[in-house]
mmCIF file of C-alpha atoms and ligand atoms in Angstrom:
data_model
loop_
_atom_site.group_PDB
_atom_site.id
_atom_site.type_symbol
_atom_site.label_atom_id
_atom_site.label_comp_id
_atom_site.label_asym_id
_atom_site.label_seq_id
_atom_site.Cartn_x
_atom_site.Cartn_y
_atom_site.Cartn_z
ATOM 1 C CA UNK A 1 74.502 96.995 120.934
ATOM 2 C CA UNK A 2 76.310 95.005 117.976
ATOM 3 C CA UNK A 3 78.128 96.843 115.696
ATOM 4 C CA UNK A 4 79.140 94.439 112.414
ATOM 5 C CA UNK A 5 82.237 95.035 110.583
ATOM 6 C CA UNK A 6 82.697 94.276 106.794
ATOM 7 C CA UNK A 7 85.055 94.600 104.473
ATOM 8 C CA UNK A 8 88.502 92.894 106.035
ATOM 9 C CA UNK A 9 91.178 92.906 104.652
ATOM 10 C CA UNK A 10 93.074 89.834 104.110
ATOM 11 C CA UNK A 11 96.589 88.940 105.227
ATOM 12 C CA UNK A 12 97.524 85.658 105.467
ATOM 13 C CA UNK A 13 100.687 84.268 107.498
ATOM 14 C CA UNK A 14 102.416 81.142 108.445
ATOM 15 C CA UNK A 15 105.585 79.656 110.397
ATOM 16 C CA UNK A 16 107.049 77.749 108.283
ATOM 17 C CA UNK A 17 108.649 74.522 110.449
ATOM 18 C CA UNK A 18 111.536 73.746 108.631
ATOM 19 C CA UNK A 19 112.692 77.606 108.825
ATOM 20 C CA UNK A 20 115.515 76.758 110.827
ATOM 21 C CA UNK A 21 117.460 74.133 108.518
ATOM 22 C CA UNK A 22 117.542 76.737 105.674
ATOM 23 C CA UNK A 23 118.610 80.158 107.648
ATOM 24 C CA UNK A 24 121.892 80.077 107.707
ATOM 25 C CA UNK A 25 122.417 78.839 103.730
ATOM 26 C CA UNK A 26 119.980 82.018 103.014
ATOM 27 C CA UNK A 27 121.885 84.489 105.110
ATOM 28 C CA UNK A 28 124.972 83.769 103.341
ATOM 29 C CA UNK A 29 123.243 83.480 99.665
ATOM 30 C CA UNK A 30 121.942 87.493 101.311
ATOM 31 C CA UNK A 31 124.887 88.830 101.828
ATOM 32 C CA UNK A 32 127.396 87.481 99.074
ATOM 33 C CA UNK A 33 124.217 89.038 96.495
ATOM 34 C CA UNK A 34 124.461 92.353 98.849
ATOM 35 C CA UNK A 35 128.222 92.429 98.226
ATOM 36 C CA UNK A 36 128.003 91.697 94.480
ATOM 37 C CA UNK A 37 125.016 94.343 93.417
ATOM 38 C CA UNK A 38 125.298 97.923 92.854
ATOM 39 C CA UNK A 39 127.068 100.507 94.959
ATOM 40 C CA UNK A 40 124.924 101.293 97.903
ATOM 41 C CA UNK A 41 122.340 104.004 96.669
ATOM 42 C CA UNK A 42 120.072 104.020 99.472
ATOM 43 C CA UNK A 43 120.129 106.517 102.126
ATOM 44 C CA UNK A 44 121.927 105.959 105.290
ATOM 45 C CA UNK A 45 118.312 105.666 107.620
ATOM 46 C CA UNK A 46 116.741 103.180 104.677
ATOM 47 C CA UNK A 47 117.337 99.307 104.887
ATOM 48 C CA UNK A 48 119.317 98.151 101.811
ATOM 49 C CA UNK A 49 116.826 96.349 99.139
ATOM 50 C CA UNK A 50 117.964 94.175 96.722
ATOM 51 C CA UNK A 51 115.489 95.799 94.166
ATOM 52 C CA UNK A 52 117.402 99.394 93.484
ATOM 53 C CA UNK A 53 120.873 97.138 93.384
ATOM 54 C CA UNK A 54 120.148 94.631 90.693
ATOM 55 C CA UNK A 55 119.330 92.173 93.225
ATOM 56 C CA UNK A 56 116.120 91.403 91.986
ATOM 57 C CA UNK A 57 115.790 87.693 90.792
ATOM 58 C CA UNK A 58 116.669 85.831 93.603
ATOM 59 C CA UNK A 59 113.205 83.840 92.540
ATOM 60 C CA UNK A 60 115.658 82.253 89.791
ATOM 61 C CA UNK A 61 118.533 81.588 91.823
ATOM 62 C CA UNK A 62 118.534 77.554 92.882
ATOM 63 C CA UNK A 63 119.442 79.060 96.812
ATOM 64 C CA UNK A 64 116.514 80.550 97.339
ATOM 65 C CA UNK A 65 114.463 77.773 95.244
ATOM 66 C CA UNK A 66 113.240 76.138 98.874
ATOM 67 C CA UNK A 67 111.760 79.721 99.739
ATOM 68 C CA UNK A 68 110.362 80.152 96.640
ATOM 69 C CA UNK A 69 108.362 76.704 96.771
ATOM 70 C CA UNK A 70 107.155 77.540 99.861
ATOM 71 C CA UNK A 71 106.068 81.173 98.428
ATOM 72 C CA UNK A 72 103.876 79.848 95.503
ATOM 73 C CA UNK A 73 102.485 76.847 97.964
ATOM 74 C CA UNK A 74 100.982 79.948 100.344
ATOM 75 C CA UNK A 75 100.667 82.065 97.831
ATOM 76 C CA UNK A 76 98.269 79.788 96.620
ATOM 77 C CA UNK A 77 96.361 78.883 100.043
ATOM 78 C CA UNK A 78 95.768 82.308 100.063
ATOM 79 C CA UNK A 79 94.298 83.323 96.825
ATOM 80 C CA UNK A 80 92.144 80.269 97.511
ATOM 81 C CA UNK A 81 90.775 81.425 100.892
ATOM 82 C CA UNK A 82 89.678 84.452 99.121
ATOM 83 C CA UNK A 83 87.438 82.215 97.008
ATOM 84 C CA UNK A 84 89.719 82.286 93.312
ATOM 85 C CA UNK A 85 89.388 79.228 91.171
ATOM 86 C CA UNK A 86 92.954 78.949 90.507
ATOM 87 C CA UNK A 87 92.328 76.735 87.282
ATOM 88 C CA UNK A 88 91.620 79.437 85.761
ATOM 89 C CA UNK A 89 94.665 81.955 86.296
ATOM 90 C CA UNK A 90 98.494 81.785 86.212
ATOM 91 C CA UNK A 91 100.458 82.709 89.206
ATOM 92 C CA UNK A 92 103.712 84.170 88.333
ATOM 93 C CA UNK A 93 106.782 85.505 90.816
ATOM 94 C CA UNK A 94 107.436 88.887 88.661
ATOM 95 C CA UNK A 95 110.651 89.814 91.125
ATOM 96 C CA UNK A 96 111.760 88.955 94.157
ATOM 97 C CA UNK A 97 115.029 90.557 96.307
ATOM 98 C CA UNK A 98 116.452 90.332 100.011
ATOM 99 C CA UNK A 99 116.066 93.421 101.958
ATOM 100 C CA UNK A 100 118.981 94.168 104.832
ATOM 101 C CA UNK A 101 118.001 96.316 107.569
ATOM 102 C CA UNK A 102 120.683 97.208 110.015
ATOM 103 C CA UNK A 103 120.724 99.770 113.374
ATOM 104 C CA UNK A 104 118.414 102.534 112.542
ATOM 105 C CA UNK A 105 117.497 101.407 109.475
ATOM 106 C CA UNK A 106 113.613 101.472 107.924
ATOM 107 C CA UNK A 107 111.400 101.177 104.952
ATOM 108 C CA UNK A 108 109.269 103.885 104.425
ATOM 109 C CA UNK A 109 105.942 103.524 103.157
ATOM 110 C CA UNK A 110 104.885 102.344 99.547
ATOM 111 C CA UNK A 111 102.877 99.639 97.389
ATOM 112 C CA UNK A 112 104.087 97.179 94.828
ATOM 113 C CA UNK A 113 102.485 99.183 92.568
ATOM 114 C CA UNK A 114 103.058 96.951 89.626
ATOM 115 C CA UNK A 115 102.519 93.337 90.911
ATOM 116 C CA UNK A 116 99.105 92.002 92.403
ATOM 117 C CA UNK A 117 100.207 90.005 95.565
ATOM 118 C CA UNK A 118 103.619 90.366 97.378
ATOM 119 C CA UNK A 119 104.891 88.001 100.125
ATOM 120 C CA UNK A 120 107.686 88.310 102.625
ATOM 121 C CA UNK A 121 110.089 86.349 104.530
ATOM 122 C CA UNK A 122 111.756 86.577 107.332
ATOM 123 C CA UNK A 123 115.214 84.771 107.342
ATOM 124 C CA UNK A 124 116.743 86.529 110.242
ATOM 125 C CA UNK A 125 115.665 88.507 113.032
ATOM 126 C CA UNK A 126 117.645 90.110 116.235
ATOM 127 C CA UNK A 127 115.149 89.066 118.918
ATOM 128 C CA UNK A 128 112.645 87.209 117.172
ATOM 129 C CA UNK A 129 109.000 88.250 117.904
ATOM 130 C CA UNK A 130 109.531 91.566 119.694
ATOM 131 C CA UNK A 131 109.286 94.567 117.820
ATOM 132 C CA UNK A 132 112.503 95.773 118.220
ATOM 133 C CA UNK A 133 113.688 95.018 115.058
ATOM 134 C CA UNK A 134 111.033 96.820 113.242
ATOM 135 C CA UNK A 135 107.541 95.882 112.691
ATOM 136 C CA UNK A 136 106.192 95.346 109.301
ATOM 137 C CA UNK A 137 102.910 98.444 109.544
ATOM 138 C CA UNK A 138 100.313 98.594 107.143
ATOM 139 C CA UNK A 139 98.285 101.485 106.650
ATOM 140 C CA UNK A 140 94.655 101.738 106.207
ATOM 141 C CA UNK A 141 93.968 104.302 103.069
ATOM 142 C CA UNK A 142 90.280 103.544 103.240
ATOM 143 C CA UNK A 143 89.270 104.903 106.648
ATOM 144 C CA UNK A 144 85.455 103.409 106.330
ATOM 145 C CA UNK A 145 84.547 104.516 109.809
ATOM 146 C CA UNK A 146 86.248 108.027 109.783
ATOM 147 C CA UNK A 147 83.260 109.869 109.848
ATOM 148 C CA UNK A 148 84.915 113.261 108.828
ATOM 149 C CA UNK A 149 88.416 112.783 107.162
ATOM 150 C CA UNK A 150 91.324 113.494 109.731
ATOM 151 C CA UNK A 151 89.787 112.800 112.911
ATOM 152 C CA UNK A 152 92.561 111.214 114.268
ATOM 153 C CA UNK A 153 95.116 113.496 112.747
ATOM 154 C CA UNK A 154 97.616 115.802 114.574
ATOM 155 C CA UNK A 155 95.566 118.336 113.495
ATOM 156 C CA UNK A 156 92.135 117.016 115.149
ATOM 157 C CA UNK A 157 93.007 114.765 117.622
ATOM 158 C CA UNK A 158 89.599 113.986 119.184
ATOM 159 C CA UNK A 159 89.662 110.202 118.895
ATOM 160 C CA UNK A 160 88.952 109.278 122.877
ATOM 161 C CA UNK A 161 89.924 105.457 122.223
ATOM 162 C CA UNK A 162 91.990 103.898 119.797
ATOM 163 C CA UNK A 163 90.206 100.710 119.324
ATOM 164 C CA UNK A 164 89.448 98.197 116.090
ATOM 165 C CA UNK A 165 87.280 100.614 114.967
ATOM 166 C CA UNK A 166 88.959 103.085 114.264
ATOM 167 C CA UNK A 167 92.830 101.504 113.875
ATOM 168 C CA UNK A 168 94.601 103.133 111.230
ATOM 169 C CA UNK A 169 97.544 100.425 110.686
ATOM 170 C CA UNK A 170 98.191 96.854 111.845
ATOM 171 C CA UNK A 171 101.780 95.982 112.765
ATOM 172 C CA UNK A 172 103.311 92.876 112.220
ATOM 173 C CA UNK A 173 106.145 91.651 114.865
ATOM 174 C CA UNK A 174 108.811 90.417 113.101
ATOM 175 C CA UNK A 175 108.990 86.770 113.589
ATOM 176 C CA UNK A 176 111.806 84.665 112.286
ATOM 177 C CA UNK A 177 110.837 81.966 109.873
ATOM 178 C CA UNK A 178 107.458 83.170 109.074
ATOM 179 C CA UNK A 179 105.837 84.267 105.339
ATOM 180 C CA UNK A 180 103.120 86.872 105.507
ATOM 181 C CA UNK A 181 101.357 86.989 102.061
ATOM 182 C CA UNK A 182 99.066 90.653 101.166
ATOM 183 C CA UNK A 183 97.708 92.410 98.490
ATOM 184 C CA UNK A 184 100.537 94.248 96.506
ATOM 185 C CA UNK A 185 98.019 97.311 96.696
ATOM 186 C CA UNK A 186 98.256 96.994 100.419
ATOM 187 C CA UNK A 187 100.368 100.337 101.582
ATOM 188 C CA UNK A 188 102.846 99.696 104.047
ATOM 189 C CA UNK A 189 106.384 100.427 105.527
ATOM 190 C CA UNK A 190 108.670 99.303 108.280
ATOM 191 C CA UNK A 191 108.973 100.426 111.525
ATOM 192 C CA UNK A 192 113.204 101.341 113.285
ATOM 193 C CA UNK A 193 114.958 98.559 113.626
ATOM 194 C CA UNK A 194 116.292 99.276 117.254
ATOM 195 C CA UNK A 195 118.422 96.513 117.547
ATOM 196 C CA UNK A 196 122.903 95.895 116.781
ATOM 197 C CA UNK A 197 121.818 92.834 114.298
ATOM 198 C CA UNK A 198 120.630 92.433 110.885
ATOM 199 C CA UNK A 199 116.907 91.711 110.000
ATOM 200 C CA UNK A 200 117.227 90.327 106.798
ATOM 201 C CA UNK A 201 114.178 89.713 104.690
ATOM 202 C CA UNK A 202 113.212 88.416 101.277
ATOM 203 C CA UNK A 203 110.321 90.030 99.352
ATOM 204 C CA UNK A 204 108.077 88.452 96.629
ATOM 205 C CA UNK A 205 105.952 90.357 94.135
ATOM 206 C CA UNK A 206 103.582 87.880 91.874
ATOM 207 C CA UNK A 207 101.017 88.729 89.272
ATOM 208 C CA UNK A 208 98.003 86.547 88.125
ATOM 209 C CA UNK A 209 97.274 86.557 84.953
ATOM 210 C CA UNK A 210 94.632 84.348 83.190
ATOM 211 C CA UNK A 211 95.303 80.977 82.012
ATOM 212 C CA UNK A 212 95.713 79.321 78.616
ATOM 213 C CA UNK A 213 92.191 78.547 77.281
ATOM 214 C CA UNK A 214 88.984 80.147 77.234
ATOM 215 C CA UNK A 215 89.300 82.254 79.975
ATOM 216 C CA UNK A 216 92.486 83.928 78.470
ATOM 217 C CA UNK A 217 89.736 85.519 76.049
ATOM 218 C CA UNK A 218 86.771 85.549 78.279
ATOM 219 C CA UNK A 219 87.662 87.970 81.053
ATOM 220 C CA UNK A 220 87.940 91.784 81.078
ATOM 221 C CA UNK A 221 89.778 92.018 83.958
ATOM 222 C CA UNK A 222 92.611 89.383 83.802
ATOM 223 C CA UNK A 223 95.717 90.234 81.877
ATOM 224 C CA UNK A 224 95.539 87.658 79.039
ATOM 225 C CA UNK A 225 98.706 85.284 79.598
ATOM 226 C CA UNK A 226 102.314 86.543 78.421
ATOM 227 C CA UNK A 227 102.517 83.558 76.148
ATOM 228 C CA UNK A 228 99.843 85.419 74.080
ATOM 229 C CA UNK A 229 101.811 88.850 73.659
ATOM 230 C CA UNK A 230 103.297 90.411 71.375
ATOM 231 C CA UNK A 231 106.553 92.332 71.584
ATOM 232 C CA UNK A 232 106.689 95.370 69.197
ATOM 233 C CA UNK A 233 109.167 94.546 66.393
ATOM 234 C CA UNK A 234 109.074 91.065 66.454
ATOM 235 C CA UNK A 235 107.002 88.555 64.085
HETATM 236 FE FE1 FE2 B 1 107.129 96.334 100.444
#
């Protein structure tokens, strides 16, 4: 009895080997930025993220510029195993900031609403490739094969056997040295970290935009390159 499955999505990941010789330079770069941005204004059961403390250009700071290589070079594997001919579009790292999750601490569940592919990184984790420091969860929106909406709910909980079929999230272990790339669109959270340490993490959010040339005027769907703006006011 075959049953096909279409549609996947695509998240790409990768250990990066020389992890290791850069951890300790990017912890400290982590928590001297955590110590210089904003007063904490996150609540006390939410990881701290550089992004609401005007941490968020870490992609321009010459610590993080090995992380940052290594986020474009993946970035780009990726977009090319989903088939894009990246002559023709410009990749650009719109934001980036660390995220510090300590005991209890989570990320609830969102999108990047206003990039196209995120990445993250995973500088430091309390027992590396367990889930106790909180798993990285996304959620399925789509539900293809829920035959009636909210079959697996509380509410109608008649699903026999969890299975691939019917999954409604895929966790990620965090995993110390490794870059998981996704589709900013992707919704997703973090699970408890359970552990006394700090999981510290750096997030990426790019946008593609077309390139210079005859595809900046060619394609609908591309957002023609910044170069080729205008701001209002100016000549
Ligand atoms: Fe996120």
């Amino acid at each position: 009895m075959p049953v096909d499955t279409w549609f996947p999505l695509a998240i790409y990941y990768e250990d990066l080997p020389d992890a290791s010789q850069h951890r300790q330079a990017l912890i400290e770069a982590v928590l001297a930025l955590e110590k210089a941005g904003y007063e904490p204004r996150n609540f006390p059961e939410m990881a701290w993220t550089g992004d609401l403390h005007g941490v968020a250009q870490i992609h321009l700071d010459p610590r993080f510029a090995w992380v940052v290589a290594q986020v474009e070079t993946h970035t780009r594997q990726y977009l090319e195993a989903l088939g894009l001919d990246l002559d023709q579009v410009d990749l650009y790292i719109q934001r980036a900031w660390p995220v510090v999750s300590r005991h209890q601490q989570e990320v609830g569940s969102h999108c990047h609403n206003t990039a196209h592919i995120s990445a993250v990184y995973y500088v430091a984790v309390p027992e590396s490739g367990s889930d106790e420091a909180g798993c990285l969860a996304f959620f399925d929106d789509v539900r293809q094969n829920e035959v009636s909406p909210g079959l697996g709910s509380e509410n109608t909980d008649i699903i026999a056997q969890w299975n691939y079929l019917n999954q409604d999230q895929a966790l990620y272990l965090p995993t110390e040295g490794r870059l998981i790339v996704f589709p900013s669109k992707q919704r997703h959270g973090v699970t408890l970290n359970h552990t006394e340490g700090l999981r510290i993490s750096l997030s990426f959010d790019i946008v593609l935009t077309a390139a210079p040339g005859q595809s900046a005027g060619s394609y609908e769907f591309l957002t023609p390159p910044p170069s080729q703006w205008k701001r209002f006011g100016e000549s």
